[in-house]
Short mmCIF file of C-alpha atoms and ligand atoms in Angstrom, two decimals:
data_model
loop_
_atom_site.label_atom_id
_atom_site.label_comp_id
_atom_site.label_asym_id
_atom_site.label_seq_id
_atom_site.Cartn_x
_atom_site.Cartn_y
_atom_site.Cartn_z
CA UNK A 44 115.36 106.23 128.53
CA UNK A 45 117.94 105.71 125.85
CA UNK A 46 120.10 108.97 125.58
CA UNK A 47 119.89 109.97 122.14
CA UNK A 48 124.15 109.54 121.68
CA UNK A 49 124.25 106.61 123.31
CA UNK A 50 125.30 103.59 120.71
CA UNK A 51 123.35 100.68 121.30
CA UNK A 52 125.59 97.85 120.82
CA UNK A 53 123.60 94.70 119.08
CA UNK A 54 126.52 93.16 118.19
CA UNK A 55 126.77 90.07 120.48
CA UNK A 56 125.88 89.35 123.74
CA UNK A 57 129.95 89.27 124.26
CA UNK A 58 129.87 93.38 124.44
CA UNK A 59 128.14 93.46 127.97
CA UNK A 60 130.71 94.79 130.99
CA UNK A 61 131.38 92.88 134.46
CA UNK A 62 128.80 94.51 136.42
CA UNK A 63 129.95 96.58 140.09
CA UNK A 64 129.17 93.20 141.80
CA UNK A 65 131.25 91.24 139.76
CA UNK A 66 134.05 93.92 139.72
CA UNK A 67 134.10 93.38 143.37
CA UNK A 68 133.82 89.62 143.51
CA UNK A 69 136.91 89.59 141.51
CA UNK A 70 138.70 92.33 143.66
CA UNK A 71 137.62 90.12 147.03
CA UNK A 72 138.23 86.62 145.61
CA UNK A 73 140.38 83.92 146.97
CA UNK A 74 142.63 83.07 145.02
CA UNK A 75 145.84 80.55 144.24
CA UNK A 76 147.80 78.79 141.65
CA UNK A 77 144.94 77.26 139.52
CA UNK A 78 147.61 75.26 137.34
CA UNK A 79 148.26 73.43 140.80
CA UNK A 80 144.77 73.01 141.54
CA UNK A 81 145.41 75.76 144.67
CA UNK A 82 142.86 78.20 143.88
CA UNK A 83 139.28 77.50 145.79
CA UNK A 84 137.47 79.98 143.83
CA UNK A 85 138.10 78.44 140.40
CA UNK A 86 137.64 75.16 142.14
CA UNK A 87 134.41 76.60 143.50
CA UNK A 88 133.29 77.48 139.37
CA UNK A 89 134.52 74.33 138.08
CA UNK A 90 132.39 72.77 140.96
CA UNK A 91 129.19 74.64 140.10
CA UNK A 92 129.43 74.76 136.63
CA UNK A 93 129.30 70.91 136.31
CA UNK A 94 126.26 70.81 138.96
CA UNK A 95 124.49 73.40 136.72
CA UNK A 96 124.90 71.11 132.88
CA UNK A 97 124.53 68.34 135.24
CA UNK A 98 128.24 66.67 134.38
CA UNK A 99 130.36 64.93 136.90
CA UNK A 100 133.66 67.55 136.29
CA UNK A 101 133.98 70.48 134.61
CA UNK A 102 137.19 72.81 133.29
CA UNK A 103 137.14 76.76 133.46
CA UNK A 104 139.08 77.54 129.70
CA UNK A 105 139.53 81.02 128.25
CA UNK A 106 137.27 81.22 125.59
CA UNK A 107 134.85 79.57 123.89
CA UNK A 108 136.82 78.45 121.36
CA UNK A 109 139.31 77.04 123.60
CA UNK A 110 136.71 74.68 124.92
CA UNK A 111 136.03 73.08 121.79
CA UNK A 112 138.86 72.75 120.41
CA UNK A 113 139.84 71.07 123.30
CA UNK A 114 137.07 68.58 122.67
CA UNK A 115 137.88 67.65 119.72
CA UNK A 116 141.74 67.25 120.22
CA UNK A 117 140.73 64.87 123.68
CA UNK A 118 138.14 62.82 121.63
CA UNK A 119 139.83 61.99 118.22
CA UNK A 120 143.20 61.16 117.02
CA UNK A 121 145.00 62.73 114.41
CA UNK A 122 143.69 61.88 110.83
CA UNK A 123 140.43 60.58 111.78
CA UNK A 124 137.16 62.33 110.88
CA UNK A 125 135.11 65.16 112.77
CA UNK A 126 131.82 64.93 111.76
CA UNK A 127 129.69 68.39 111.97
CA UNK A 128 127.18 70.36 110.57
CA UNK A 129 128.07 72.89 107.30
CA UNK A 130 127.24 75.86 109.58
CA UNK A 131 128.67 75.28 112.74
CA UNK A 132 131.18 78.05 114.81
CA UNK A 133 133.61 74.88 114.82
CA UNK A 134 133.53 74.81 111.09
CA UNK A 135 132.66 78.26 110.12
CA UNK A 136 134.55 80.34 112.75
CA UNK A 137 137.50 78.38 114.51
CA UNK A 138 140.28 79.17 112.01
CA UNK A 139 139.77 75.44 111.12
CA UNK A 140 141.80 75.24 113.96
CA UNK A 141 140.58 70.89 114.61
CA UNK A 142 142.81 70.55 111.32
CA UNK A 143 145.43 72.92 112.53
CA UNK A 144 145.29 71.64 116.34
CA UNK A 145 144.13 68.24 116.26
CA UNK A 146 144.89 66.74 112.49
CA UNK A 147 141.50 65.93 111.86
CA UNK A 148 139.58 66.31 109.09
CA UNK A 149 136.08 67.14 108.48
CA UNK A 150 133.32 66.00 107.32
CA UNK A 151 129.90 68.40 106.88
CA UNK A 152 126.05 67.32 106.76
CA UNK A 153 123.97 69.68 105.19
CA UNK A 154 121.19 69.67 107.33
CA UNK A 155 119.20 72.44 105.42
CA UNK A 156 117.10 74.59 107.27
CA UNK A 157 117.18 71.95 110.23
CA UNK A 158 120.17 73.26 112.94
CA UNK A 159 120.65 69.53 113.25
CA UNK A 160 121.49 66.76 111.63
CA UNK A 161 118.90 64.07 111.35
CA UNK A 162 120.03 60.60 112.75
CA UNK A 163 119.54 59.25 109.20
CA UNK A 164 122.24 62.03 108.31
CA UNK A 165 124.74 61.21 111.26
CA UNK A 166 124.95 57.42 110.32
CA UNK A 167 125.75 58.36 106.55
CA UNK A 168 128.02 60.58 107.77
CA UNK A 169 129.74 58.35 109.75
CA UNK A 170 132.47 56.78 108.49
CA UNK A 171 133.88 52.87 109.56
CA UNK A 172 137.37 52.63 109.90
CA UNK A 173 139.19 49.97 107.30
CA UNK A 174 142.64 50.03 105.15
CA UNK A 175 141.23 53.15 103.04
CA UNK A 176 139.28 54.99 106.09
CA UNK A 177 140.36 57.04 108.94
CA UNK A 178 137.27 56.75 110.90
CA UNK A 179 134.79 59.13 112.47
CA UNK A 180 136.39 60.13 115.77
CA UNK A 181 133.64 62.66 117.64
CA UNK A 182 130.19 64.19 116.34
CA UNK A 183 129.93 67.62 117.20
CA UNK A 184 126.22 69.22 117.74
CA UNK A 185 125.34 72.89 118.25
CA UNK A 186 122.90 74.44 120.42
CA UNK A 187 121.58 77.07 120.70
CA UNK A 188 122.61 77.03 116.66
CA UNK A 189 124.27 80.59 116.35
CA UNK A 190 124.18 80.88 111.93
CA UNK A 191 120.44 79.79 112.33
CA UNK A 192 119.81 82.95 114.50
CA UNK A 193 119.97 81.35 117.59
CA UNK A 194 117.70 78.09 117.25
CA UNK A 195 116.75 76.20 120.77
CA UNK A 196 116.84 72.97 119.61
CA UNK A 197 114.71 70.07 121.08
CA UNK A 198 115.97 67.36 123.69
CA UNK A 199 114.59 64.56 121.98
CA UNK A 200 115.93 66.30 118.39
CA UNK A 201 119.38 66.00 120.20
CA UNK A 202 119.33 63.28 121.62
CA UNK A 203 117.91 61.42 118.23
CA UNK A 204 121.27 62.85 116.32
CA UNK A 205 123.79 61.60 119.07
CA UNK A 206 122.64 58.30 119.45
CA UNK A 207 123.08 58.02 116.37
CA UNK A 208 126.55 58.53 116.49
CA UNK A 209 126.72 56.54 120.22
CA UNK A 210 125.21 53.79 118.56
CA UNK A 211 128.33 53.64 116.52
CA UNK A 212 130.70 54.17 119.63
CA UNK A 213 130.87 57.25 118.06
CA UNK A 214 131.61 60.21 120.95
CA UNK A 215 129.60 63.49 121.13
CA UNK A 216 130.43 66.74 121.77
CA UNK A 217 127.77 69.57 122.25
CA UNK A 218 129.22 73.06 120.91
CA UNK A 219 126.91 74.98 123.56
CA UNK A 220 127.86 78.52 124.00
CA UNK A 221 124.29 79.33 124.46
CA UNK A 222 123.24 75.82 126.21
CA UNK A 223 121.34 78.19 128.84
CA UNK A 224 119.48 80.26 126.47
CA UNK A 225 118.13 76.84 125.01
CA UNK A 226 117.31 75.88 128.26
CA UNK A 227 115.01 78.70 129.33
CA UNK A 228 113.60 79.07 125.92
CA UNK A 229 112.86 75.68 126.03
CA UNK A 230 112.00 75.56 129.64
CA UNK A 231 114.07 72.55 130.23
CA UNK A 232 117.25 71.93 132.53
CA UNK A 233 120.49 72.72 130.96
CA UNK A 234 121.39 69.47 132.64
CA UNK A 235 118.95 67.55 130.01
CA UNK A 236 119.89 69.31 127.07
CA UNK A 237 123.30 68.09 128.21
CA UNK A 238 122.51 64.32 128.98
CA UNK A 239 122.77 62.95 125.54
CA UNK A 240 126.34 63.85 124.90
CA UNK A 241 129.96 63.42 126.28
CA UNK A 242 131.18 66.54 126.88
CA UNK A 243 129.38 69.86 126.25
CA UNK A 244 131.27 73.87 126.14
CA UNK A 245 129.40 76.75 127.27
CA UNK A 246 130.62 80.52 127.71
CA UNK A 247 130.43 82.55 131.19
CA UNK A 248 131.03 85.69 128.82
CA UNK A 249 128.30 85.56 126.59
CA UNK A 250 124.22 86.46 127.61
CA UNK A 251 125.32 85.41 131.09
CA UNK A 252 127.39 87.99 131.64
CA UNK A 253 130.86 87.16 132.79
CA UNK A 254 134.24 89.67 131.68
CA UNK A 255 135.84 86.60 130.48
CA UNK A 256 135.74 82.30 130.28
CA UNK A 257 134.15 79.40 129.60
CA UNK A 258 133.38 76.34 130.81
CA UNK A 259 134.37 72.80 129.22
CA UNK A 260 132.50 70.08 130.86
CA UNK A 261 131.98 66.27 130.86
CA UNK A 262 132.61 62.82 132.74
CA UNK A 263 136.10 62.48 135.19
CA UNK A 264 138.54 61.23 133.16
CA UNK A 265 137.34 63.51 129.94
CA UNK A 266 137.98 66.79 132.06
CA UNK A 267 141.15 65.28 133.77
CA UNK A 268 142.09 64.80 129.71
CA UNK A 269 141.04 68.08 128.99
CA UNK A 270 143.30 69.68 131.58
CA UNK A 271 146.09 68.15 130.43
CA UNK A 272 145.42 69.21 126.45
CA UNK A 273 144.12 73.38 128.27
CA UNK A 274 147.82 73.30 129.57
CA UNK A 275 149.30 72.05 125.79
CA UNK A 276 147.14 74.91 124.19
CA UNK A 277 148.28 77.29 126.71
CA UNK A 278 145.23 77.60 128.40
CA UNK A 279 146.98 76.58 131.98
CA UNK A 280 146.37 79.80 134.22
CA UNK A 281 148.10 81.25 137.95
CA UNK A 282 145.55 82.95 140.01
CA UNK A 283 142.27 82.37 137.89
CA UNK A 284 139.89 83.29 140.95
CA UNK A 285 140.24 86.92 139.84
CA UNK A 286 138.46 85.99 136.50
CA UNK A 287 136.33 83.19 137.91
CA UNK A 288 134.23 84.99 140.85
CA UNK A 289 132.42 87.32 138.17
CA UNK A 290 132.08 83.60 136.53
CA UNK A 291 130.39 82.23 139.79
CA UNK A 292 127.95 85.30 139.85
CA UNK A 293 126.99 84.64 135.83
CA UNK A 294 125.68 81.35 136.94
CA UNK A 295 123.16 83.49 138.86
CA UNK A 296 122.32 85.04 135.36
CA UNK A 297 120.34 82.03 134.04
CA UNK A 298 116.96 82.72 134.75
CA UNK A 299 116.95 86.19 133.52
CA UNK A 300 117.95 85.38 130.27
CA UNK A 301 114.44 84.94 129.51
CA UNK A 302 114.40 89.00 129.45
CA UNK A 303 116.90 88.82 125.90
CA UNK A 304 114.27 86.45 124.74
CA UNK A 305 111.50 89.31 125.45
CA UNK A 306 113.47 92.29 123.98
CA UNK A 307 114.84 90.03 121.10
CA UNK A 308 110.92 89.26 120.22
CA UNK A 309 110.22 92.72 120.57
CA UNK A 310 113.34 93.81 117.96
CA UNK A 311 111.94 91.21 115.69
CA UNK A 312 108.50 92.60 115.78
CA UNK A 313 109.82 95.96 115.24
CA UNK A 314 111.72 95.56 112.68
CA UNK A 315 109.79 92.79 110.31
CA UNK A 316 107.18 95.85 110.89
CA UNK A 317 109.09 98.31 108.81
CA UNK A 318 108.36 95.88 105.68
CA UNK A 319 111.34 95.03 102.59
CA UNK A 320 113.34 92.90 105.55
CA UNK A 321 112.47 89.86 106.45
CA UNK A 322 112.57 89.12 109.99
CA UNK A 323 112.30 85.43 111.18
CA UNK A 324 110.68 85.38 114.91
CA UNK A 325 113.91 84.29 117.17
CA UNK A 326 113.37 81.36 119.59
CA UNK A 327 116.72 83.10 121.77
CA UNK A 328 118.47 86.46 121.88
CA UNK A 329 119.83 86.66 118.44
CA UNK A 330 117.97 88.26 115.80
CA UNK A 331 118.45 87.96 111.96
CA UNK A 332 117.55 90.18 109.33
CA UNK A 333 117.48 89.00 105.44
CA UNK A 334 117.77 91.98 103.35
CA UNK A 335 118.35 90.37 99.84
CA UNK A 336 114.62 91.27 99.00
CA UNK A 337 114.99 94.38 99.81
CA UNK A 338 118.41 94.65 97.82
CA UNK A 339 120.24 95.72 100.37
CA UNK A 340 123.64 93.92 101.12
CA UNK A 341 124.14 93.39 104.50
CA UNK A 342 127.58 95.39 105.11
CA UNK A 343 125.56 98.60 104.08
CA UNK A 344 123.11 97.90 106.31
CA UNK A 345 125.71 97.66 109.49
CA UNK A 346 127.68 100.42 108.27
CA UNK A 347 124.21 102.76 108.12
CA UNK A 348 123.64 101.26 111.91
CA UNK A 349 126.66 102.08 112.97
CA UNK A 350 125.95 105.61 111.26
CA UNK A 351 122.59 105.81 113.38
CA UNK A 352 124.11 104.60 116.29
CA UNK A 353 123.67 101.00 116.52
CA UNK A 354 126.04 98.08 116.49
CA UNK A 355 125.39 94.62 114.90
CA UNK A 356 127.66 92.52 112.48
CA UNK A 357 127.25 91.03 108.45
CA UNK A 358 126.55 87.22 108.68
CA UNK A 359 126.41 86.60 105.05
CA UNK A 360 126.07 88.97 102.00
CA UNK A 361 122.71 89.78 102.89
CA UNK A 362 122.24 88.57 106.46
CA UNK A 363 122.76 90.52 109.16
CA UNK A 364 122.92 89.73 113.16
CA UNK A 365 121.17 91.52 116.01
CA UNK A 366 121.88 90.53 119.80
CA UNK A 367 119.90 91.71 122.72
CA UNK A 368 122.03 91.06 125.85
CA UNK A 369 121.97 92.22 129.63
CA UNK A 370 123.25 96.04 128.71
CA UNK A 371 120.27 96.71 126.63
CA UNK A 372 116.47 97.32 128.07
CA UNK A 373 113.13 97.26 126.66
CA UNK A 374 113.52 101.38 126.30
CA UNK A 375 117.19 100.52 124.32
CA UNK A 376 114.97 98.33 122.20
CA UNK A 377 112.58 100.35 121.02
CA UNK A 378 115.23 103.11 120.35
CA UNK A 379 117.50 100.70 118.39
CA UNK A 380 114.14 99.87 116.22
CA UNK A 381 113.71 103.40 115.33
CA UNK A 382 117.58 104.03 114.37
CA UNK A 383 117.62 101.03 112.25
CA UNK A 384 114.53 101.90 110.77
CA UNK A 385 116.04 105.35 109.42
CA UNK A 386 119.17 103.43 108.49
CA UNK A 387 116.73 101.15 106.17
CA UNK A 388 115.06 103.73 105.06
CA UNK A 389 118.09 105.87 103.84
CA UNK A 390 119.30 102.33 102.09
CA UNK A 391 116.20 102.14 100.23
CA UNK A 392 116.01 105.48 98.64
C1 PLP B 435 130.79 82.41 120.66
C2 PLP B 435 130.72 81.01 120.24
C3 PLP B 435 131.83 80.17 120.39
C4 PLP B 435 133.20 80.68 120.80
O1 PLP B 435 133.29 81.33 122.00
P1 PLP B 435 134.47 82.41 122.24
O2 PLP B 435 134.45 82.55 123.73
O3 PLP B 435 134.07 83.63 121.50
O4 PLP B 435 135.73 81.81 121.73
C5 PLP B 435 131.68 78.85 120.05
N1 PLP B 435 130.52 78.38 119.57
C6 PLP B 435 129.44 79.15 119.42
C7 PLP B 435 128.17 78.55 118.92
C8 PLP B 435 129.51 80.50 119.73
O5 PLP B 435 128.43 81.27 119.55
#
């Protein structure tokens, strides 16, 4: 049971804390000088992590956010184009950092309700280089989509987009913080979600469960690239192992993901049941609620959460975000649906 002070914290699968295991895998691990290649348990991630998205290397990075950017600084040159979807983290929530980093500029499809671009859309967006024209330089695809409440999109959806863009000897980069979520809600292998593109990010510290990192992965020469531009961005670390053995044991966290899925369903069901919100049913672990119906804007409805004791963040004036993660249960669920049900219902007085 859910203690009744207890805050249940929906606001990202990025809340959940290393479990005792991992606190003592990091205590225990072996560890060296990573920025000399000397420590065997980061060698040991980077290892595994390509074997699980099915890539010949693979880079541990800090963050997310790290990752990317990273792609896009090793695939384009300054002043070309970076060709991405209007409501993509890159775009949206990077601190337009491929400008700032990189000297790129970008270019956005609309792709609508879609969470990718059709391969139609790609080619227009492309853009040839000539005396006026920089040139597309990378294509950058998201998935799971995080804005479109956490979207598993298709293989072949994927693949159609970047082939697009491969067709041009354009290079793809797959923005996949969530890749395993799409993978188990779409019952494929990460590893095929992965094939289409050139280089793919994915976070240890997300649904999976790891304190901190993520992982930037792709062919040999991209990741010996990419460890050259982690070191520029000041992403180079000493004895990494310390982080990376709670990494190793998230890798083990893949299956039960499928568990979010359930309790995410189950929040979705609860909530669209209250009536006024409108509650899309999520493919993944994020839910999101529309409240513009009910005329309720969405920062009063996560400040009367956080009033009623649970945690979830504004996506857009009347949008709001709900992640199930490893730290909440089935019971935490059910709780949660009751709390933001009072919440809603002291909105719409
Ligand atoms: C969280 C997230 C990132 C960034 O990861 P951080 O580790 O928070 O920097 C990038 N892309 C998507 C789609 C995300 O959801």
């Amino acid at each position: 049971m859910t203690d009744a002070d207890e805050f249940i914290d929906l606001r990202s699968d990025t809340v959940t804390t290393p479990s005792d295991a991992m606190r003592e895998a990091a205590r225990d691990a072996d560890v060296g000088d990573d920025v000399y290649r000397d420590d065997p348990t980061v060698n040991e991630l980077e290892r595994r992590a390509a074997e699980a998205v099915g890539t010949e290397a693979a880079l541990y990075v800090p963050s997310g956010t790290m990752a990317n950017q990273i792609a896009v600084h090793v695939h384009t040159e300054p002043g070309q184009e970076l060709l991405l979807e209007r409501e993509s983290h890159i775009y949206r929530w990077e601190l337009g950092g491929a400008s700032k980093l990189s000297g790129v500029q970008t270019r956005t499809i609309d792709a609508g309700d879609r969470c990718v671009p059709t391969p139609d859309a790609v080619t227009e967006g492309l853009v040839d280089e000539d005396l006026h024209r920089p040139g597309t330089g990378l294509l950058s695809l998201e998935n799971t989509h995080n804005y479109r409440g956490g979207t598993a999109i298709p293989v072949d959806e994927i693949a159609a987009a970047a082939d697009a863009a491969r067709d041009a000897d354009v290079p793809v980069h797959l923005d996949g913080a969530r890749v395993f979520n799409a993978a188990v809600a779409l019952g494929v292998d990460a590893s095929e979600i992965v094939a289409p593109v050139d280089s793919v990010t994915f976070c240890l510290s997300k649904g999976l469960g790891a304190p901190v990192g993520s992982i930037l992965a792709g062919d040999e020469a991209f990741v010996e690239e990419a460890r050259r531009v982690r070191k520029l961005f000041g992403g180079g670390m000493r004895q990494a192992g310390m982080i990376a053995a709670p990494g190793l044991l998230a890798l083990e966290n893949v299956d039960r993901l499928a568990d979010d899925h359930a309790n995410a369903e189950r929040l979705a069901a609860g909530l669209d049941a209250l009536g006024g919100v409108d509650v899309p049913e999520p493919d993944t672990n994020i839910v999101v609620v529309h409240t513009e119906d009910a005329g309720i804007a969405a920062s009063d409805l996560v400040s009367a959460c956080a009033d009623a004791g649970v945690g979830c963040v504004e996506f857009d004036d009347y949008t709001t975000r709900f992640t199930t993660h490893l730290d909440v249960d089935a019971d935490a669920v059910a709780e949660a649906v009751d709390r933001i049900g009072d919440a809603v219902a002291t909105l719409s007085e």
